[in-house]
Every structure is written in structure tokens, then in C-alpha cells.
Coordinates of C-alpha atoms and ligand atoms in Angstrom, one line a residue:
M1 CA -34.3 32.3 22.2
K2 CA -37.1 31.1 20.6
L3 CA -37.6 31.4 16.9
T4 CA -40.3 33.6 15.9
A5 CA -41.7 34.1 12.4
K6 CA -40.3 37.8 12.2
H7 CA -37.1 35.5 13.0
S8 CA -37.6 33.8 9.9
E9 CA -37.6 36.4 7.8
L10 CA -33.7 38.1 8.5
L11 CA -30.8 38.1 6.3
Q12 CA -29.3 35.1 6.4
L13 CA -25.8 34.5 5.4
L14 CA -24.0 31.5 4.1
L15 CA -20.1 31.7 4.0
W16 CA -18.6 30.1 1.3
K17 CA -15.4 31.1 1.2
L18 CA -14.8 30.6 5.2
L19 CA -12.0 28.0 4.8
T20 CA -10.6 29.8 1.7
A21 CA -10.3 32.8 4.1
M22 CA -9.0 31.0 7.3
S23 CA -5.2 31.7 6.6
F24 CA -6.1 35.3 7.9
A25 CA -7.8 33.7 10.8
Y26 CA -4.9 35.2 12.8
G27 CA -4.0 38.1 10.5
C28 CA -5.0 41.8 11.0
Q29 CA -6.7 41.8 7.6
P30 CA -10.5 41.2 7.3
P31 CA -10.7 37.6 5.4
T32 CA -11.9 37.7 1.6
L33 CA -15.5 36.8 1.7
K34 CA -18.6 36.1 -0.5
L35 CA -21.9 36.0 1.5
T36 CA -25.0 35.3 -0.3
R37 CA -28.0 36.4 1.1
F38 CA -30.6 33.5 1.5
P39 CA -34.4 35.7 2.2
G40 CA -37.3 33.8 3.6
C41 CA -35.1 30.8 5.6
P42 CA -34.9 30.5 9.4
A43 CA -31.9 32.4 10.5
D44 CA -30.9 29.7 13.1
P45 CA -30.7 25.9 11.0
G46 CA -30.3 24.9 14.8
S47 CA -28.2 25.8 18.1
G48 CA -25.7 27.7 17.3
W49 CA -22.9 30.3 18.9
R50 CA -24.4 33.8 19.6
S51 CA -22.5 37.2 19.8
L52 CA -23.1 39.1 23.0
Q53 CA -23.5 42.4 21.0
P54 CA -24.4 43.3 17.9
V55 CA -21.4 43.4 15.1
T56 CA -21.2 44.2 11.9
E57 CA -20.7 41.3 8.5
Q58 CA -17.2 41.5 8.5
Q59 CA -16.9 41.5 12.2
C60 CA -18.8 38.0 12.3
A61 CA -17.3 36.8 9.6
M62 CA -13.9 37.4 11.1
L63 CA -15.4 35.6 14.7
C64 CA -16.5 33.0 12.4
A65 CA -12.9 32.9 10.4
K66 CA -11.2 32.2 14.3
Q67 CA -13.0 29.3 14.9
S68 CA -12.0 26.2 13.5
W69 CA -15.2 24.6 13.8
C70 CA -17.5 27.6 12.1
A71 CA -18.4 27.2 8.7
A72 CA -21.1 28.9 8.5
L73 CA -22.9 31.9 9.7
S74 CA -26.2 34.1 10.0
L75 CA -26.5 37.4 11.3
D76 CA -29.7 39.0 12.6
A77 CA -30.2 42.2 11.7
A78 CA -34.3 42.8 12.1
S79 CA -33.4 46.1 14.3
I80 CA -31.4 48.1 11.8
A81 CA -32.1 49.5 8.3
D82 CA -30.7 47.4 5.3
G83 CA -27.3 49.2 4.3
I84 CA -23.5 48.5 4.2
G85 CA -22.1 48.6 8.3
Q86 CA -25.9 47.1 9.8
L87 CA -25.2 45.4 13.1
G88 CA -26.9 42.4 13.6
E89 CA -26.9 39.3 16.5
C90 CA -23.9 36.9 14.8
R91 CA -24.5 33.2 15.0
L92 CA -21.9 31.0 13.9
F93 CA -22.7 27.0 12.8
T94 CA -20.9 23.9 12.6
A95 CA -20.9 22.2 8.5
E96 CA -23.2 19.8 10.2
T97 CA -25.7 21.9 11.9
A98 CA -25.8 24.3 9.0
L99 CA -26.1 21.4 6.6
I100 CA -28.7 19.7 8.2
G101 CA -31.0 22.6 9.7
W102 CA -31.2 24.8 6.8
N103 CA -31.6 21.6 4.5
S104 CA -35.0 20.2 6.1
S105 CA -36.1 23.9 6.4
C106 CA -35.3 25.5 3.4
G107 CA -36.0 23.2 1.0
G108 CA -38.2 24.8 -2.0
Q109 CA -37.1 28.5 -1.6
S110 CA -37.3 30.8 -4.0
G111 CA -33.8 31.5 -5.9
L112 CA -31.5 29.2 -5.6
A113 CA -32.7 25.8 -4.6
S114 CA -32.0 24.1 -1.3
S115 CA -30.3 21.0 -2.6
D116 CA -28.4 23.5 -5.1
R117 CA -27.1 25.7 -2.5
L118 CA -26.6 22.4 -0.2
S119 CA -24.5 20.9 -2.8
S120 CA -22.5 23.5 -3.7
F121 CA -22.1 24.1 0.2
Q122 CA -20.8 20.5 1.0
T123 CA -18.8 20.2 -2.0
E124 CA -17.1 23.2 -1.3
Y125 CA -16.6 22.3 2.4
L126 CA -15.2 19.1 1.3
A127 CA -13.1 20.8 -1.8
A128 CA -11.3 22.3 1.3
R129 CA -10.2 19.7 2.6
N130 CA -9.0 17.9 -0.8
V131 CA -11.9 15.4 -0.3
T132 CA -13.3 14.2 -2.9
V133 CA -16.1 11.8 -2.7
K134 CA -17.8 9.1 -4.5
R135 CA -20.7 6.9 -3.0
V136 CA -20.9 3.3 -3.9
H137 CA -23.0 0.3 -2.6
I138 CA -21.5 -2.6 -1.5
P139 CA -22.7 -6.5 -1.6
N140 CA -23.7 -7.6 2.1
N141 CA -21.0 -10.0 1.8
S142 CA -18.6 -7.6 1.1
V143 CA -18.9 -6.1 4.8
K144 CA -17.3 -8.4 6.9
I145 CA -14.2 -8.4 4.3
F146 CA -13.1 -4.6 5.6
A147 CA -15.1 -5.4 8.8
A148 CA -12.3 -5.5 10.6
F149 CA -10.8 -1.9 9.7
L150 CA -14.1 -0.3 10.4
Q151 CA -13.4 2.2 13.8
H152 CA -17.1 3.4 14.5
Q153 CA -17.5 6.7 15.4
P154 CA -20.6 7.0 17.4
A155 CA -20.3 10.7 17.5
A156 CA -20.9 11.9 14.3
S157 CA -24.4 12.4 13.3
S158 CA -24.2 13.5 9.6
L159 CA -22.2 12.7 6.4
I160 CA -20.7 16.4 6.8
G161 CA -19.5 15.4 10.3
C162 CA -18.4 12.0 9.6
V163 CA -16.1 12.9 6.5
A164 CA -15.0 15.6 8.8
K165 CA -13.7 12.9 11.4
C166 CA -12.2 10.7 8.4
S167 CA -10.3 14.0 6.7
E168 CA -8.7 14.2 10.3
L169 CA -7.1 10.8 10.5
P170 CA -4.3 10.2 7.7
A171 CA -5.0 6.5 8.0
C172 CA -8.7 7.0 6.7
R173 CA -9.6 5.9 3.3
G174 CA -13.4 5.9 3.5
I175 CA -16.5 6.0 5.5
V176 CA -19.8 3.5 5.8
F177 CA -22.5 6.1 6.8
N178 CA -26.1 5.2 7.3
S179 CA -28.4 7.3 8.5
S180 CA -27.1 8.4 11.7
N181 CA -23.9 5.9 12.4
C182 CA -20.6 6.8 11.1
S183 CA -17.7 4.7 10.7
L184 CA -14.3 5.3 9.5
L185 CA -12.7 2.7 7.1
T186 CA -9.1 3.0 7.9
D187 CA -5.9 1.9 6.5
Y188 CA -7.5 -0.4 4.0
P189 CA -7.2 -0.4 -0.1
L190 CA -10.6 0.6 -1.3
C191 CA -10.3 1.2 -5.2
R192 CA -11.7 -2.2 -6.0
W193 CA -15.0 -1.3 -4.1
F194 CA -15.2 1.6 -6.7
E195 CA -16.5 -1.8 -9.1
Q196 CA -18.9 -3.1 -7.4
P197 CA -22.1 -4.5 -8.9
P198 CA -24.8 -1.3 -8.7
N199 CA -27.7 -3.3 -7.3
S200 CA -26.6 -4.3 -4.1
S201 CA -27.9 -1.4 -1.4
E202 CA -27.3 -2.9 2.2
L203 CA -24.9 -0.2 3.2
A204 CA -24.4 3.0 1.6
V205 CA -20.4 3.9 1.3
Y206 CA -18.5 6.7 0.8
E207 CA -15.4 6.9 -0.3
F208 CA -12.7 9.1 -0.7
H209 CA -9.0 10.1 -0.5
T210 CA -7.2 13.0 0.4
V211 CA -5.0 14.9 -2.0
G212 CA -2.2 13.1 0.4
T213 CA -3.3 9.5 0.1
Q214 CA -4.4 9.9 -3.3
Q215 CA -3.0 5.9 -3.8
C216 CA -4.8 3.0 -4.0
F217 CA -3.8 -0.9 -4.0
E218 CA -4.8 -2.8 -6.9
T219 CA -5.0 -6.4 -7.5
V220 CA -1.8 -8.4 -8.1
N221 CA -3.1 -12.2 -7.1
L222 CA -6.3 -13.2 -5.2
R223 CA -7.5 -16.5 -4.5
V224 CA -11.3 -16.9 -3.4
S225 CA -12.4 -20.1 -4.6
D226 CA -11.6 -23.2 -6.3
A227 CA -13.0 -22.4 -9.6
L228 CA -10.1 -21.3 -11.0
S229 CA -7.2 -23.8 -11.5
F230 CA -3.5 -22.3 -11.0
D231 CA -1.4 -25.2 -12.0
R232 CA -0.5 -23.6 -15.0
L233 CA 2.9 -23.7 -16.9
W234 CA 5.6 -20.5 -17.8
A235 CA 3.8 -18.8 -20.6
E236 CA 0.2 -18.0 -18.7
Y237 CA 2.4 -17.1 -15.6
K238 CA 4.3 -14.9 -17.4
T239 CA 1.0 -13.1 -19.2
G240 CA -1.2 -13.2 -16.2
F241 CA -4.7 -15.2 -16.0
G242 CA -8.1 -15.1 -14.2
T243 CA -10.6 -12.4 -13.7
Y244 CA -9.5 -9.1 -11.9
H245 CA -11.9 -9.0 -8.7
G246 CA -12.1 -13.3 -9.1
N247 CA -9.5 -15.9 -8.4
Y248 CA -6.6 -13.5 -10.6
F249 CA -2.9 -13.5 -11.2
A250 CA -1.8 -10.2 -12.8
G251 CA 1.5 -12.1 -14.2
L252 CA 5.3 -12.0 -13.7
E253 CA 5.7 -9.7 -16.6
W254 CA 3.3 -6.8 -15.0
L255 CA 5.2 -7.6 -11.7
H256 CA 8.7 -7.1 -13.6
A257 CA 7.8 -3.9 -15.2
R258 CA 5.8 -2.8 -12.2
T259 CA 8.6 -3.0 -9.7
S260 CA 11.3 -2.3 -11.8
A261 CA 9.6 1.2 -12.7
Q262 CA 9.8 2.4 -8.8
P263 CA 12.2 -0.3 -7.6
S264 CA 12.8 1.8 -4.4
S265 CA 9.4 3.2 -3.7
N266 CA 6.8 0.6 -4.5
R267 CA 4.8 -1.1 -1.7
F268 CA 2.8 -4.2 -1.7
R269 CA 0.1 -5.6 1.0
V270 CA -0.3 -9.3 1.7
D271 CA -4.4 -10.4 3.1
L272 CA -5.1 -13.4 4.3
L273 CA -8.4 -14.7 5.4
Y274 CA -8.9 -17.9 8.1
W275 CA -11.6 -19.8 7.5
N276 CA -13.1 -18.3 11.2
D277 CA -13.1 -15.0 9.0
T278 CA -10.5 -13.3 10.5
Y279 CA -8.2 -11.5 8.5
I280 CA -4.4 -11.0 9.0
Y281 CA -2.1 -8.8 6.5
A282 CA 1.3 -7.2 5.7
Y283 CA 3.0 -4.7 3.7
Y284 CA 6.0 -5.8 1.2
L285 CA 8.2 -2.6 0.5
N286 CA 10.8 -2.3 -2.3
V287 CA 10.1 -5.5 -4.1
L288 CA 11.8 -6.1 -7.1
I289 CA 11.1 -8.8 -9.7
L290 CA 13.8 -8.9 -12.4
A291 CA 13.5 -9.6 -16.2
E292 CA 12.3 -12.7 -17.9
S293 CA 16.2 -13.8 -18.3
T294 CA 16.7 -14.6 -15.0
N295 CA 13.7 -16.3 -14.7
Y296 CA 11.9 -13.3 -12.8
T297 CA 14.2 -14.0 -9.6
V298 CA 13.1 -11.7 -6.6
S299 CA 16.0 -9.7 -5.9
E300 CA 14.8 -7.1 -3.6
F301 CA 12.2 -6.6 -0.7
T302 CA 11.5 -5.4 2.9
F303 CA 8.9 -6.9 5.0
E304 CA 6.8 -4.5 6.8
P305 CA 5.1 -6.2 9.8
G306 CA 1.1 -4.7 10.0
G307 CA -1.7 -6.9 11.5
G308 CA 0.2 -10.3 12.1
L309 CA 0.8 -11.5 8.7
H310 CA 4.6 -13.4 8.8
Q311 CA 6.9 -12.7 6.5
N312 CA 6.4 -16.3 4.4
L313 CA 5.9 -14.7 1.1
F314 CA 9.7 -14.8 0.0
V315 CA 11.9 -17.5 1.4
D316 CA 14.8 -15.3 0.7
K317 CA 16.3 -13.0 -2.0
N318 CA 18.0 -13.6 -5.6
I319 CA 15.5 -16.5 -5.7
Q320 CA 14.1 -17.5 -9.1
F321 CA 10.4 -17.9 -9.8
Q322 CA 9.7 -21.7 -10.7
T323 CA 6.7 -23.4 -12.6
R324 CA 6.7 -26.9 -14.1
D325 CA 8.3 -26.2 -17.1
R326 CA 10.7 -23.5 -16.3
G327 CA 12.9 -22.0 -13.5
L328 CA 15.1 -23.5 -11.0
S329 CA 15.0 -23.9 -7.4
T330 CA 17.8 -24.9 -5.2
C331 CA 16.7 -28.5 -3.9
S332 CA 20.5 -30.3 -3.4
Y333 CA 19.2 -33.4 -5.3
G334 CA 17.5 -31.4 -8.0
Q335 CA 14.4 -31.7 -7.2
N336 CA 11.5 -29.4 -9.5
C337 CA 9.5 -27.9 -6.3
A338 CA 6.6 -26.8 -8.7
Q339 CA 6.3 -29.9 -9.9
M340 CA 5.5 -31.4 -6.1
F341 CA 3.7 -28.4 -4.8
Q342 CA 2.9 -25.3 -6.9
P343 CA 4.6 -22.0 -8.6
Q344 CA 6.1 -20.1 -6.8
W345 CA 9.7 -18.3 -5.8
H346 CA 11.0 -21.9 -4.6
T347 CA 14.3 -22.3 -2.6
C348 CA 13.6 -25.8 -1.1
C349 CA 11.0 -25.1 -1.3
H350 CA 8.5 -22.4 0.1
S351 CA 6.6 -21.5 3.2
S352 CA 3.6 -20.1 1.3
G353 CA 1.6 -20.8 -1.4
P354 CA 0.0 -17.6 -3.3
F355 CA -0.4 -19.7 -6.2
G356 CA -1.2 -23.2 -4.8
R357 CA -4.4 -25.1 -5.2
Y358 CA -7.3 -24.3 -3.6
F359 CA -8.8 -26.4 -1.0
N360 CA -12.5 -26.3 0.5
Y361 CA -13.9 -26.1 3.9
P362 CA -13.4 -28.3 6.3
T363 CA -10.5 -30.6 4.1
A364 CA -8.6 -26.7 4.3
L365 CA -8.2 -26.9 7.5
N366 CA -6.1 -30.2 8.0
V367 CA -5.2 -31.5 4.3
S368 CA -4.1 -35.2 3.8
A369 CA -0.4 -35.8 3.6
A370 CA -0.5 -36.3 0.2
D371 CA -1.1 -32.5 -0.1
R372 CA 1.2 -31.1 2.3
A373 CA 2.4 -27.4 1.5
K374 CA 0.0 -28.1 -2.0
G375 CA -2.7 -25.4 -1.0
I376 CA -3.4 -21.5 0.1
V377 CA -0.8 -22.4 2.7
W378 CA 1.4 -19.4 4.9
A379 CA 3.3 -21.7 7.1
S380 CA 3.8 -19.7 10.3
N381 CA 0.5 -17.9 10.3
A382 CA -1.6 -21.6 10.5
P383 CA -3.8 -21.9 13.1
T384 CA -1.9 -22.9 16.5
N385 CA -3.7 -26.6 16.6
I386 CA -1.6 -27.4 13.4
T387 CA 1.7 -28.6 14.1
D388 CA 3.1 -28.4 10.4
G389 CA 1.6 -25.0 9.0
H390 CA 1.9 -26.6 5.8
Y391 CA -1.4 -28.6 6.4
Y392 CA -3.7 -25.5 6.7
S393 CA -4.8 -23.7 3.5
F394 CA -6.7 -20.5 3.8
K395 CA -9.9 -19.3 3.0
Q396 CA -8.7 -16.5 0.9
L397 CA -5.5 -14.9 -0.1
E398 CA -5.0 -11.2 -1.9
I399 CA -1.5 -10.0 -2.6
L400 CA -2.1 -6.4 -3.8
M401 CA 0.0 -3.2 -4.7
L402 CA -0.1 0.5 -4.6
T403 CA -0.7 2.0 -7.4
Ligands
NAG1 C1 -31.6 18.3 1.4 O1 -32.8 18.3 1.4 C2 -33.6 18.2 0.1 C3 -35.1 18.2 -0.2 O2 -35.6 18.7 1.2 C4 -33.3 16.2 -0.1 O3 -33.4 16.0 -1.2 C5 -32.1 16.3 0.2 O4 -31.3 14.9 -0.1 C6 -31.4 16.6 1.6 N1 -29.8 16.9 1.5 C7 -29.3 16.3 2.7 C8 -27.8 16.0 2.5 O5 -29.7 16.1 3.8
NAG2 C1 -4.9 20.6 -0.4 O1 -4.2 20.5 -1.4 C2 -3.4 21.7 -2.2 C3 -2.4 21.2 -2.8 O2 -2.2 20.0 -2.8 C4 -2.6 21.9 -0.7 O3 -1.5 23.1 -1.1 C5 -2.7 22.1 0.5 O4 -2.2 22.4 1.8 C6 -4.1 20.9 1.2 N1 -4.9 21.6 2.1 C7 -5.0 20.4 3.3 C8 -5.9 21.0 4.5 O5 -4.7 19.6 3.4
NAG3 C1 -26.3 -10.6 5.1 O1 -26.8 -11.6 4.5 C2 -27.3 -12.5 5.0 C3 -27.0 -13.5 4.7 O2 -27.2 -13.8 3.1 C4 -28.1 -12.1 6.1 O3 -28.0 -13.0 7.1 C5 -27.5 -10.7 7.0 O4 -28.8 -10.5 7.8 C6 -27.3 -9.4 6.2 N1 -26.8 -8.4 6.6 C7 -27.2 -7.6 6.5 C8 -26.6 -6.3 6.9 O5 -28.1 -7.3 5.5
NAG4 C1 -26.3 2.6 15.5 O1 -25.5 2.0 16.4 C2 -25.8 1.5 17.1 C3 -25.1 0.8 17.8 O2 -24.7 0.0 17.3 C4 -27.3 1.0 17.0 O3 -28.6 0.6 18.3 C5 -28.1 1.8 15.8 O4 -29.5 1.2 15.7 C6 -27.5 2.0 14.4 N1 -28.4 2.8 14.2 C7 -28.5 2.9 12.7 C8 -29.7 3.8 12.3 O5 -28.0 2.0 12.0
NAG5 C1 -25.3 1.1 10.4 O1 -24.1 1.2 11.1 C2 -23.4 0.7 12.5 C3 -21.6 0.9 12.8 O2 -21.7 2.1 12.6 C4 -23.9 -0.6 12.4 O3 -23.7 -1.5 13.5 C5 -25.2 -0.8 11.7 O4 -25.9 -2.3 12.3 C6 -25.5 -0.1 11.0 N1 -27.1 -0.4 10.5 C7 -27.6 -0.7 9.6 C8 -29.2 -0.7 9.4 O5 -27.0 -1.0 9.0
NAG6 C1 -29.9 -4.2 -11.8 O1 -31.3 -2.8 -11.4 C2 -31.8 -2.6 -13.3 C3 -32.3 -1.5 -12.8 O2 -33.0 -1.1 -11.4 C4 -32.7 -3.7 -13.7 O3 -32.6 -3.4 -15.1 C5 -31.3 -4.7 -13.6 O4 -31.9 -6.1 -13.8 C6 -30.3 -5.4 -12.2 N1 -29.5 -6.1 -12.5 C7 -29.3 -7.3 -11.5 C8 -28.2 -8.2 -11.6 O5 -30.3 -7.5 -10.8
NAG7 C1 15.5 -20.6 -16.1 O1 15.3 -21.8 -16.2 C2 16.2 -22.7 -17.0 C3 15.1 -24.2 -16.3 O2 13.6 -24.0 -16.9 C4 17.2 -22.5 -16.8 O3 17.5 -23.8 -17.9 C5 17.9 -21.4 -16.9 O4 19.1 -21.3 -17.0 C6 16.9 -20.7 -16.0 N1 18.0 -19.0 -16.0 C7 18.9 -18.9 -15.4 C8 19.3 -17.3 -15.4 O5 19.2 -19.3 -14.3
NAG8 C1 -8.2 -26.2 15.1 O1 -9.4 -25.2 16.0 C2 -10.8 -24.9 15.1 C3 -11.1 -24.5 16.3 O2 -11.3 -24.6 17.4 C4 -10.9 -25.8 14.8 O3 -12.4 -25.8 13.7 C5 -10.3 -27.1 13.8 O4 -11.1 -27.9 13.2 C6 -9.2 -27.8 14.7 N1 -8.5 -27.7 13.7 C7 -7.6 -29.4 13.6 C8 -7.3 -30.2 12.6 O5 -8.3 -30.3 14.8
NAG9 C1 -4.2 -33.9 10.7 O1 -4.2 -35.1 9.7 C2 -3.3 -35.9 10.1 C3 -3.3 -36.9 8.9 O2 -3.3 -35.9 7.7 C4 -3.1 -36.4 11.4 O3 -2.3 -37.2 11.2 C5 -3.4 -35.5 12.5 O4 -3.5 -35.8 13.7 C6 -4.6 -34.3 11.9 N1 -4.0 -33.4 12.8 C7 -5.0 -32.7 13.8 C8 -4.4 -31.8 14.5 O5 -6.1 -33.2 13.9
NAG10 C1 -9.3 -17.4 13.8 O1 -8.2 -18.3 14.0 C2 -6.8 -17.4 13.7 C3 -5.6 -19.0 13.5 O2 -6.4 -19.8 14.8 C4 -6.8 -17.1 15.7 O3 -5.6 -16.3 15.4 C5 -8.4 -16.5 15.4 O4 -7.9 -15.8 16.7 C6 -9.6 -16.6 15.2 N1 -10.1 -15.8 15.6 C7 -11.5 -15.7 16.2 C8 -12.5 -14.6 16.0 O5 -11.6 -16.7 16.6

């Protein structure tokens, strides 16, 4: 049916409280509704479902409430007089249609401004899904960092549609939306992106978390360049050093406090980046780092495989931390592993180097024999053309903890 000028004068209803009313959808009671009238707007924001025969406002609302996709409705009551109980052709719309259609054609109406209506519509729509949205801009060079976690969703053509898809997926942490393409960020910690420089505008990223997953990872240890030396003594490893979002270590005391506060409900994640820009990751659950009096012994952890990273962080349980000036490794001849290599929870000695020396490309692909095991190593994940994994030093390493 083609829209006429007359139709554009019709009574229009936007259903603000529909989602609250959904719980009544299959009950006998009519849903509790707050219908708002917007005279002057076109009745049809785009193609929508139409009732076969005229119905009342309440019947139309009930029809909408029974459809999970229905977020807005309009009632064509042109042919009948104003008044309660009037009949009209009922049209149902998805949030996407309503938002886009009414937005573009209802701008500048008298009364409630279009952008106000739409933003409150959007807010209510998202609130009903326990979603809070924050828009951030991320620098171009960060895109590849989470590129591996993007799930492209070619079908979604609006922000609302994109958010709806994300909110249906428990692992979804955020979306990347650029005018017509929607991508979901799944299973990746994003909190840190909230602090990216505001002037970079390559991509608009809308991040959110639902109530169910209102947690995010914070950085414990990050290695991105050789700009900061990690060859430091006990006192600094105790308190931590570096710059958050840059080369950084939160500190052993921090780790002790945080893990002992929730010894059986914490979750860590390790991300490693190869020099070919491929990411691997895995999780460590219920890590427990004991007090300084034990030399920050790692007493518990449970490894949980994820994206290919192997268990190399801790060689074993009940291992002390060791720097050049404190802590005991377990070498039978009493070697100081930290002196030979780097600080770490050493047995005799280690298979990973979160606190190792940062080697640049291409040296890092196969370090010299003298530098064996001194780098940002993760021995069992080195490329297969490296016979001894301790010769490959990674491009980036990050250890995160779920807050
Ligand atoms: C809705 O329209 C207004 C003005 O026409 C515009 O400023 C705003 O960005 C639009 N919003 C969306 C979500 O399209
Ligand atoms: C939203 O959160 C409330 C309170 O936490 C919860 O009762 C409700 O089931 C959640 N709704 C959805 C759609 O997850
Ligand atoms: C990001 O920057 C690189 C070089 O700085 C450039 O080659 C690339 O096209 C940029 N990508 C986007 C999406 O702007
Ligand atoms: C959306 O994605 C397709 C395929 O990746 C691409 O051809 C198109 O240019 C993208 N559109 C926008 C607006 O980026
Ligand atoms: C828009 O996003 C799609 C993936 O969702 C990507 O392939 C495309 O390059 C992006 N376009 C621009 C202009 O950033
Ligand atoms: C960021 O943008 C603001 C205003 O647009 C400008 O004053 C400021 O100098 C910019 N900062 C950088 C680092 O480009
Ligand atoms: C901690 O390390 C020091 C060596 O620096 C050692 O003397 C001390 O016994 C260790 N503490 C424990 C509890 O093993
Ligand atoms: C291993 O293979 C990669 C990719 O083919 C290559 O770039 C790298 O130089 C090789 N490493 C060594 C130590 O030969
Ligand atoms: C790596 O370097 C060592 C010398 O440090 C050399 O013996 C070995 O062949 C190199 N490995 C590869 C795969 O090139
Ligand atoms: C990058 O290197 C790693 C280790 O050799 C390998 O597993 C991975 O497949 C490589 N990625 C690409 C895109 O070649």
C-alpha cells in the first residue's frame, strides 16, 4: 500500500513500554502500555506487518507483544472518529525499522523532538536488554588487536540491529559498527578501550556489557616494546612499575591481595602476539599468590585452554617468585635462575618469560645462544621452525585479570 498525504496525518503510536509488557504476552491480561501520540509523522516508517482487519489500540498492542521482534506499532485510524476504542489498521515494526524510518522522516516535528524520541526509544530498548552503551573511538593500529575476535554480521544494517544481535550472544562484549556493517566482538576483554585517545576516529566502536557479564579484564602485565626494562629487583616487583596500557606490571603485592581476596573465583587471561600478528590466548582460574613472607609463592592455579596458548606460565604449584636479589629457585646446584635469565616463578628454571627482555624484530625470531630463554618466551608455543622454543621472543604479551 502506497503512503498518501492523508496517511501521514494519521494517529501514530510509539510503544515505549513494550518490552516491560512482554512478560504478559501470553497471559490473559492486556499488557500495561504507555502509548505516545505523534501527529504529523508518517504512519509507516518502512515496511511493517499489517493486520488484516481493523483492531483497537489494545488489540494492536497485544499483537505486538506476542511478536518477539515487534518494538513499535502504528494504528491507522483515519476512517473513524477520534475516541476511545477506535478501530484501525494495526502495523507492527521492528526496532530497526522504527528507529531508522521514523528518525529520517520525523526530524523537526513540533512537540517532542525526533532525536529526543529516538534516543529515549533507543535507551529504553537497550535498557530492557540490560545493555549500557558507551561509544569510543579507537586508534587505527588497535583494530588488529581484536580483529581475531570480530564476528562479522552482514545482516544487521543498523546500530540497534547490531546491538540486538550482540545481546543475544552471551560471549559478546561489544560491537564495531560503521554505517552499514556490524561486527560483534566476542570473548574479549574491552575495558581498556574506554581510555583510548579521543582524537582517533578510524572506527566507531560501541562497547557495552550486559548485567550478566558486567565484568571486564584489567591489565596485570603488559609487554609491548623495549622502551622499559624489566630487569629490576624485588622491591620494584613487589610494588609494580611501568605505565598502564604501556609496558607494565601491577606488582606482586597487588597479585597477592587480589588473588587472596577471591582465591576460588578469580579468572586470568594470557594473550600472546606472534610477530606475524596472530594472537593466541588461554585462561588461568583460581590463581593464588601467597604473601611476601613466602616470597609470593604461587600455590594454586587451574589452566583453562582457550585460543591455542599452552600452559607455560607456571612450571608447577608451590613455586616462589625470584628476582636477582630475593627468592629461591629449585636448581640442585643452587643457581639463581633470575640472575641467569629474568624474574619469574622459577623451578629450574622456567618455560615462559612475562618479565623477560624485550627483543625486536628480526632478532626476536631466533635470539643468540647467549640470550636463550631470556626473552618474552612461551616455550611450547614458539613457531614450529624453532627447535628450542626458548629462542623465540614474542611481539606482545599481556596478562589480564577479570575484575
Ligand atoms: C536521527 O535524525 C537526527 C536528525 O535528523 C540525526 O541527528 C540523528 O543522528 C539520527 N539518529 C540516528 C540513530 O539515525
Ligand atoms: C535484566 O536484569 C534484571 C536484574 O538483574 C534481571 O532480573 C532480568 O532478567 C534481566 N533481563 C534480561 C533480558 O537479561
Ligand atoms: C591504518 O593505518 C595504516 C598505516 O598507518 C594504513 O595503511 C591503513 O590503511 C589504515 N587503516 C585504516 C582502516 O584506516
Ligand atoms: C561492509 O562490508 C562489505 C564487505 O566486507 C564491504 O564491501 C562494504 O564496503 C562495507 N561497507 C561499509 C560501509 O564499510
Ligand atoms: C566496516 O566494517 C567492515 C566489517 O564489519 C569492514 O570490513 C570494513 O572495512 C569497514 N569499513 C570501513 C570504511 O571501515
Ligand atoms: C584533539 O582534538 C582537540 C580538539 O579537536 C585538539 O585541541 C587537540 O589538540 C587534539 N589532540 C591531539 C593529540 O591531536
Ligand atoms: C625467600 O627468599 C630468600 C632468599 O632471597 C630466602 O632466604 C628465604 O628463605 C625465602 N623464603 C622462604 C619462605 O622460602
Ligand atoms: C620461521 O618461519 C618464518 C615464516 O616462514 C620465518 O619468517 C622465520 O624467519 C623462520 N624462523 C627461523 C628462525 O628460521
Ligand atoms: C637459530 O640460531 C642458532 C644460533 O643461535 C642457529 O644455530 C640455528 O640454526 C638458528 N635456527 C634457525 C631455524 O635458523
Ligand atoms: C603465525 O605464526 C604462528 C606460529 O608459527 C602460526 O601458528 C600461525 O599460523 C601464523 N599465522 C599466520 C596468519 O600465518
